[in-house]
Amino acid sequence: MLESADRRTFLKLVGAGTAALATTRLGSAAGGPRPHVHRVHHIPPPDFADSNRHPGLESMLFSLAADGIRFYQGSTPHPLSGPDGLIAADDTVLIKVNAQWKYRGCSNSDVTRGVVQRILDHPDGFTGEVVIIENGQGRGSLNCDTTSGCDGGTREVHANAENEGHSFSWLVQQLFQDDRVGERLLDGIRTTFIAADDHDTEGYRTLANVSYPCFFTPRGTRVEFKEGLWNGSSHDSQRLKWINIPTMKDHKDLNVTGCLKNIYGLITTYNEPIPHHDPNQGGKVMGEFFTLVRPATLNLLDHIWVSHASLCGFPPNTTTRRDMLVAGFDPCAIDAWSARHVLYPISGDPAHDPDIPGYFRSYLLDARDTINANGGIFGEDATIDEAAVIARHQDQRKIQLALARRGDDVYLEWAGAAAPYRVERDSAPDFLSPQTLADGLTATEYTDLGAAADGATWYYRVTAL
């Protein structure tokens, strides 16, 4: 069983002598190999009344940080930040969603909303750009009103969100209304091919058996997906990041869609050298993109809803709510683990089983072998084997608390459970004489002013009321 029963109100104690509290206590990775898969379960529907932060994503970021994977790269003391973090304050961050479909067949725009907000909340002050992108191969719509929705070809908006009107375009144009947040549908450039020295035309370059897009963001930044950001004379590869946000679902040709196959909305399928839906060759295309072009900065596979019996996530009886997110760097491990433990147990369809010979296993193996032949993902081999995949599980109902020292102050931030919260401190870890610092908080952060000034030792806890 993957699930476990837990209290909805959970006490979490993170103790630290403030005199020695230079950075967050959460950030030291646990001993042993780093997990391939991080799973957050029991995610409640987002409220969004006080914040754009998504409860499942918040717990995921703290779970990743517990294994030394910080979301932010920066110098400001913060529980989710460090010099080797994922997203710098001046990065251009592309969020790759699936918008070829709508209903539960497209990426979850509530989760996407939470990712965008977290980037904008960079503790160093975000000066870069976030762009939601997709190539729907002529059928895409970031407004989630594509006619390829299995509903008779209507232009109705049906986002994969608690509110179906909250499409990706709605996020950009109505919710955020921030010039740091944009959208680009790449369908219009999918038939244009450009040379390596063409930095003005929007289109695609080819490399081995794959292609990759080159385009301008709404702010005019030139993105060349393999090389990086073009500044007029050279490329900056370090400041280009992409976050892969697919949804796991059934697929009529390749059996399963997940992290690997989501790159089919980054390549162009126009005049392609290898048929991307050929199960005997598709895995090679996927593996080459993740290695020869650019690996995802983070893969975030959505299991809030699982379309176990349809590609387009419609009608409703072809979908099942699971309220989970899975993340990591290795797309092969994530897809294999998720199909094995989430999709296949729902559907019972052998085509979804990564351990049974078939189209899905075939492309998983080819992608894995191609990735490993090209040096792996960030230098680590990809895997699909159950015995080799290390998974970390986090119940969203449990609070994860972390601290950071900021001069004489102690900054606390946490994720998990639900507001309101109580923040307490004590001079001893048994909390026999706690001091209540705040009661009824709806926010998930608190600053204990001056707590680090006198060299005293304080222990903190946060309780969901």
XYZ file of C-alpha atoms in Angstrom:
465
model
C 0.000 0.000 0.000
C 1.274 3.452 -0.936
C -1.131 5.315 1.307
C -0.894 5.623 5.059
C -3.314 6.992 7.612
C -2.148 10.205 9.272
C -3.648 12.854 11.515
C -4.919 15.923 9.744
C -3.312 18.080 12.413
C 0.345 17.273 12.639
C 3.051 18.719 14.905
C 6.484 19.119 13.404
C 9.469 20.194 15.486
C 12.640 21.546 13.955
C 15.085 22.583 16.651
C 18.101 24.810 16.190
C 20.354 26.806 18.409
C 19.907 30.224 16.880
C 23.535 31.134 17.414
C 24.467 28.394 14.973
C 21.511 28.841 12.647
C 23.310 30.181 9.612
C 20.996 28.656 7.005
C 17.931 26.474 6.840
C 17.926 23.281 8.876
C 16.067 21.503 6.099
C 18.757 21.635 3.505
C 21.202 18.888 4.395
C 20.430 15.878 2.252
C 19.641 12.647 4.013
C 22.325 9.999 3.956
C 22.441 7.533 1.098
C 21.500 7.889 -2.565
C 19.179 10.698 -3.587
C 15.642 9.538 -4.488
C 14.688 9.302 -8.150
C 11.051 9.968 -7.343
C 9.444 12.362 -4.867
C 5.731 11.838 -4.295
C 3.295 14.055 -2.397
C -0.085 12.501 -1.636
C -3.385 13.495 -0.013
C -3.259 16.896 -1.709
C -6.411 18.933 -1.017
C -8.058 21.128 -3.647
C -6.316 24.513 -3.644
C -8.185 27.346 -1.994
C -6.337 30.293 -3.589
C -8.288 32.712 -1.368
C -5.172 34.256 0.173
C -2.406 33.110 -2.156
C -1.649 31.610 -5.559
C 0.468 28.922 -3.924
C -0.642 25.342 -4.527
C -0.685 23.091 -1.419
C 0.671 20.057 -3.250
C 3.470 21.986 -4.903
C 4.414 23.607 -1.601
C 4.813 20.217 0.078
C 6.747 18.972 -2.949
C 9.254 21.839 -2.808
C 9.896 21.223 0.889
C 10.211 17.487 0.254
C 12.789 18.144 -2.459
C 14.649 20.542 -0.169
C 14.837 17.848 2.495
C 16.993 15.911 0.036
C 19.137 18.915 -0.817
C 17.269 19.985 -3.960
C 16.541 23.689 -3.491
C 14.050 25.351 -5.811
C 15.768 28.721 -5.627
C 19.348 29.523 -6.521
C 20.388 32.572 -4.565
C 22.122 34.193 -1.616
C 19.205 35.374 0.528
C 18.763 32.968 3.477
C 15.641 30.962 2.761
C 14.597 27.351 3.447
C 14.186 26.674 -0.282
C 17.263 28.549 -1.495
C 20.947 27.811 -1.879
C 23.914 28.391 -4.202
C 23.138 25.220 -6.176
C 19.381 25.744 -6.410
C 17.350 25.272 -9.565
C 15.970 28.724 -10.433
C 18.017 31.934 -10.287
C 16.439 35.355 -9.928
C 17.322 36.415 -13.484
C 16.477 33.164 -15.293
C 14.125 32.767 -18.206
C 11.938 29.840 -17.145
C 9.862 27.972 -19.706
C 6.971 25.951 -18.311
C 6.122 23.163 -20.731
C 2.487 22.178 -20.411
C 0.280 19.880 -22.459
C -2.262 22.127 -24.172
C -3.037 20.018 -27.232
C -6.039 18.743 -25.300
C -8.422 20.138 -22.697
C -10.458 18.715 -19.800
C -8.266 16.288 -17.788
C -6.180 15.623 -20.892
C -4.184 18.837 -20.528
C -1.768 19.813 -17.785
C -3.198 21.000 -14.486
C -3.360 24.789 -14.583
C -3.808 25.026 -10.799
C -0.425 23.336 -10.345
C 1.030 25.563 -13.071
C -0.342 28.589 -11.216
C 1.506 27.505 -8.089
C 4.771 27.033 -9.976
C 4.560 30.483 -11.568
C 3.836 32.109 -8.209
C 6.746 30.360 -6.531
C 9.117 31.590 -9.233
C 7.850 35.154 -8.850
C 8.388 34.819 -5.086
C 12.139 34.268 -5.503
C 13.730 35.547 -2.273
C 16.381 37.466 -4.233
C 13.671 39.294 -6.194
C 12.728 37.777 -9.542
C 13.797 39.895 -12.514
C 13.624 37.177 -15.151
C 10.732 35.821 -17.151
C 8.306 32.894 -16.917
C 6.742 31.693 -20.162
C 4.123 28.944 -20.468
C 4.780 27.142 -23.754
C 3.348 24.393 -25.940
C 3.493 23.140 -29.515
C 0.158 21.455 -30.068
C 1.219 20.483 -33.596
C -1.551 22.592 -35.101
C -4.143 21.620 -32.490
C -2.912 23.429 -29.402
C -4.612 26.112 -27.338
C -3.292 27.690 -24.169
C -6.835 28.923 -23.626
C -7.915 25.274 -23.214
C -10.544 25.605 -25.945
C -8.983 23.344 -28.564
C -11.375 21.476 -30.836
C -9.416 18.246 -30.242
C -11.185 17.668 -26.953
C -13.247 14.545 -27.654
C -16.391 16.634 -27.128
C -17.506 17.059 -30.708
C -15.088 19.852 -31.563
C -16.541 22.670 -29.461
C -14.558 25.816 -28.643
C -15.652 25.756 -25.019
C -12.975 26.425 -22.401
C -12.352 23.399 -20.202
C -9.132 23.728 -18.218
C -7.829 20.942 -16.004
C -8.463 22.950 -12.846
C -10.943 23.250 -10.002
C -12.436 26.108 -12.026
C -12.513 25.034 -15.679
C -12.300 28.666 -16.780
C -8.799 28.966 -15.354
C -6.869 28.186 -18.523
C -3.180 28.888 -19.030
C -4.093 32.053 -20.935
C -6.334 33.106 -18.056
C -3.390 32.763 -15.694
C -1.241 35.037 -17.846
C -3.764 37.571 -19.069
C -6.150 37.915 -16.139
C -4.621 36.528 -12.958
C -0.960 37.546 -12.980
C -1.037 40.483 -15.425
C 2.718 40.819 -14.959
C 5.201 41.451 -17.762
C 7.412 38.780 -16.181
C 4.753 36.169 -17.025
C 3.927 35.286 -20.627
C 2.710 32.551 -22.948
C 3.801 31.243 -26.348
C 1.969 28.731 -28.478
C 4.546 27.370 -30.926
C 2.119 25.801 -33.406
C 2.613 28.693 -35.813
C 6.353 28.105 -36.255
C 6.319 24.327 -36.463
C 6.772 24.153 -40.259
C 9.691 26.599 -40.382
C 13.252 25.282 -40.223
C 16.192 27.609 -39.627
C 19.969 27.473 -39.803
C 22.332 27.536 -36.845
C 23.366 31.128 -37.577
C 19.820 32.465 -37.940
C 18.955 34.297 -34.742
C 16.105 36.383 -36.142
C 13.643 33.867 -37.580
C 11.318 31.872 -35.370
C 11.362 28.201 -36.231
C 13.015 24.860 -35.622
C 16.536 23.507 -35.835
C 17.271 19.818 -36.223
C 19.829 17.739 -34.355
C 20.297 14.001 -34.859
C 16.728 12.633 -34.843
C 15.087 15.518 -33.001
C 14.186 19.140 -33.495
C 13.976 22.046 -31.089
C 12.327 25.484 -31.135
C 13.896 28.925 -31.458
C 11.565 31.823 -30.712
C 11.066 35.159 -29.000
C 9.277 35.483 -25.673
C 6.631 38.188 -25.184
C 9.359 40.388 -23.669
C 11.533 39.918 -26.738
C 14.031 37.458 -25.264
C 15.499 35.186 -27.938
C 15.241 31.556 -26.829
C 17.166 28.875 -28.711
C 16.206 25.777 -26.794
C 19.474 23.884 -27.045
C 21.959 26.741 -27.009
C 20.257 29.051 -24.520
C 19.417 32.761 -24.567
C 20.850 34.705 -27.507
C 22.027 38.195 -26.508
C 23.025 39.409 -29.954
C 26.557 38.050 -29.946
C 26.586 34.884 -27.826
C 24.440 32.392 -25.954
C 23.769 32.202 -22.216
C 22.840 28.592 -21.538
C 22.834 28.844 -17.738
C 19.949 31.306 -17.555
C 17.547 29.183 -19.618
C 15.536 26.685 -17.564
C 12.493 24.587 -18.358
C 10.048 22.854 -16.052
C 8.207 19.857 -17.466
C 4.579 19.649 -16.244
C 2.772 16.777 -17.975
C -0.230 14.825 -16.793
C -0.150 11.017 -16.750
C -2.705 9.403 -19.007
C -3.548 6.696 -21.466
C -2.343 7.015 -25.061
C -3.797 5.189 -28.019
C -0.474 4.704 -29.874
C 2.271 4.589 -27.236
C -0.004 3.403 -24.395
C 1.156 5.949 -21.784
C 1.867 9.676 -21.714
C 4.105 11.136 -19.013
C 7.327 13.108 -18.630
C 9.113 11.561 -21.592
C 6.355 11.946 -24.122
C 5.607 15.547 -23.115
C 8.578 16.627 -25.255
C 6.354 15.883 -28.253
C 5.052 19.376 -27.567
C 8.578 20.781 -27.875
C 9.743 19.070 -31.054
C 7.960 19.605 -34.345
C 6.332 16.564 -35.897
C 6.298 18.260 -39.297
C 8.597 16.467 -41.749
C 10.257 14.583 -38.894
C 13.131 12.145 -39.564
C 11.706 9.472 -37.230
C 7.951 8.907 -36.774
C 7.436 10.063 -33.195
C 4.566 7.625 -32.580
C 6.536 4.622 -33.782
C 6.965 2.599 -30.561
C 10.183 1.151 -31.926
C 11.746 4.580 -32.450
C 9.844 7.071 -30.302
C 11.948 6.367 -27.220
C 15.079 7.360 -29.099
C 13.518 10.720 -29.965
C 12.621 11.294 -26.313
C 16.042 10.278 -25.046
C 17.855 12.465 -27.547
C 15.821 15.513 -26.583
C 16.575 15.112 -22.875
C 20.302 14.722 -23.541
C 21.315 16.278 -26.858
C 18.992 19.270 -26.564
C 18.340 20.075 -22.880
C 17.184 18.108 -19.821
C 14.283 19.458 -17.821
C 15.338 21.511 -14.814
C 12.569 19.654 -12.988
C 9.917 17.158 -14.041
C 6.618 17.579 -12.198
C 4.148 14.847 -13.154
C 0.542 15.585 -12.287
C -1.621 12.886 -10.718
C -4.295 15.176 -9.325
C -6.456 13.613 -12.007
C -5.391 10.534 -13.975
C -6.937 9.924 -17.387
C -6.746 6.164 -17.188
C -8.982 5.389 -20.164
C -8.711 8.336 -22.540
C -6.093 10.519 -24.145
C -8.198 13.648 -23.950
C -9.405 13.309 -20.358
C -13.037 13.167 -21.409
C -15.700 11.952 -20.741
C -15.466 12.119 -16.933
C -15.796 8.367 -16.415
C -12.426 7.907 -18.135
C -10.675 9.871 -15.380
C -9.916 9.227 -11.711
C -8.905 11.670 -9.002
C -5.736 10.680 -7.120
C -4.541 13.994 -5.579
C -0.829 13.291 -6.027
C 2.221 14.941 -7.564
C 5.460 13.194 -8.500
C 8.716 15.011 -9.248
C 12.371 14.402 -10.007
C 15.093 14.653 -12.625
C 14.934 11.223 -14.273
C 11.914 11.129 -16.620
C 12.281 7.384 -17.180
C 12.146 6.571 -13.471
C 9.198 8.909 -12.895
C 7.168 7.509 -15.784
C 7.879 3.871 -14.935
C 7.199 4.318 -11.215
C 4.029 6.336 -11.802
C 2.593 3.909 -14.326
C 3.422 0.972 -12.070
C 1.950 2.463 -8.880
C -0.709 4.915 -10.078
C -1.969 4.454 -13.638
C -1.913 0.662 -13.986
C -3.616 -0.032 -10.615
C -6.499 2.202 -11.733
C -6.905 0.923 -15.272
C -5.830 -2.699 -14.955
C -4.760 -2.375 -18.581
C -1.593 -4.427 -19.262
C -0.604 -1.789 -21.821
C 0.070 0.538 -18.870
C 2.392 -1.906 -17.096
C 6.061 -0.950 -17.621
C 7.157 -4.489 -16.766
C 5.153 -6.209 -19.511
C 6.526 -6.252 -23.086
C 4.617 -3.737 -25.166
C 4.787 -0.284 -26.722
C 5.170 1.502 -23.392
C 7.998 -0.678 -22.139
C 9.629 -0.514 -25.555
C 9.893 3.262 -25.600
C 10.893 3.374 -21.929
C 13.817 1.054 -22.620
C 14.870 2.950 -25.743
C 14.668 6.301 -23.957
C 16.655 4.966 -21.007
C 19.349 3.461 -23.215
C 19.622 6.596 -25.355
C 19.876 8.828 -22.299
C 22.543 6.669 -20.688
C 24.526 6.375 -23.915
C 24.641 10.175 -23.992
C 25.840 10.629 -20.416
C 22.627 10.395 -18.409
C 20.564 13.167 -16.837
C 22.872 15.631 -15.082
C 25.508 12.897 -15.116
C 23.333 10.177 -13.561
C 22.023 7.119 -15.398
C 18.306 6.841 -16.036
C 16.478 3.745 -14.820
C 13.067 2.109 -15.074
C 13.701 -0.892 -12.822
C 11.523 -1.091 -9.713
C 14.386 -2.390 -7.586
C 16.600 0.523 -8.607
C 14.093 3.352 -8.195
C 14.314 5.106 -4.835
C 11.109 6.909 -3.867
C 10.407 9.447 -1.125
C 6.805 9.906 0.016
C 5.345 12.960 1.713
C 1.842 13.249 3.125
C 0.552 16.761 2.450
C -1.334 16.640 5.757
C 1.985 16.680 7.608
C 3.689 19.990 8.220
C 7.264 20.415 7.018
C 8.946 23.279 8.870
C 12.276 24.914 8.088
C 14.233 27.867 9.445
C 16.727 30.401 8.167
C 18.689 33.019 10.079
C 18.487 36.547 8.694
C 20.764 38.707 10.779
C 19.268 38.841 14.270
C 15.961 37.382 13.091
C 14.823 33.796 12.582
C 12.688 33.248 9.498
C 10.301 30.281 9.531
C 8.473 28.852 6.551
C 6.466 25.663 6.258
C 4.229 23.601 4.005
C 1.490 21.083 4.670
C -1.828 20.655 6.462
C -4.173 23.637 6.213
C -4.534 27.061 7.816
C -5.005 28.412 10.395
C -1.686 27.759 12.109
C -0.119 28.381 15.502
C 3.603 29.182 15.815
C 5.357 28.475 19.125
C 8.862 28.431 20.512
C 10.476 26.980 23.615
C 13.946 26.892 25.104
C 13.714 23.095 25.398
C 12.669 20.477 22.837
C 9.999 18.988 25.087
C 7.833 22.124 24.748
C 6.669 22.021 28.365
C 6.579 25.831 28.525
C 5.942 27.026 24.967
C 5.577 30.668 24.031
C 2.906 31.345 21.426
C 4.337 33.676 18.796
C 1.347 33.765 16.462
C -2.104 32.219 16.470
C -4.584 31.804 13.641
C -2.098 32.484 10.857
C -3.282 31.942 7.299
C 0.183 32.553 5.881
C 2.867 29.851 5.867
C 5.717 32.033 7.066
C 6.690 33.918 10.185
C 9.673 35.991 11.301
C 10.759 35.839 14.946
C 12.317 39.281 15.253
C 15.535 39.505 17.263
C 15.470 35.835 18.268
C 19.045 35.268 17.119
C 20.481 38.365 18.756
C 21.350 37.019 22.215
C 22.786 33.598 21.340
C 19.945 31.766 23.078
C 18.752 28.381 21.872
C 15.185 28.216 20.627
C 13.058 25.347 19.358
C 10.112 26.041 17.088
C 6.962 24.201 16.173
C 3.997 24.921 13.946
C 0.591 23.351 14.522
C -2.412 23.277 12.224
C -5.382 24.330 14.346
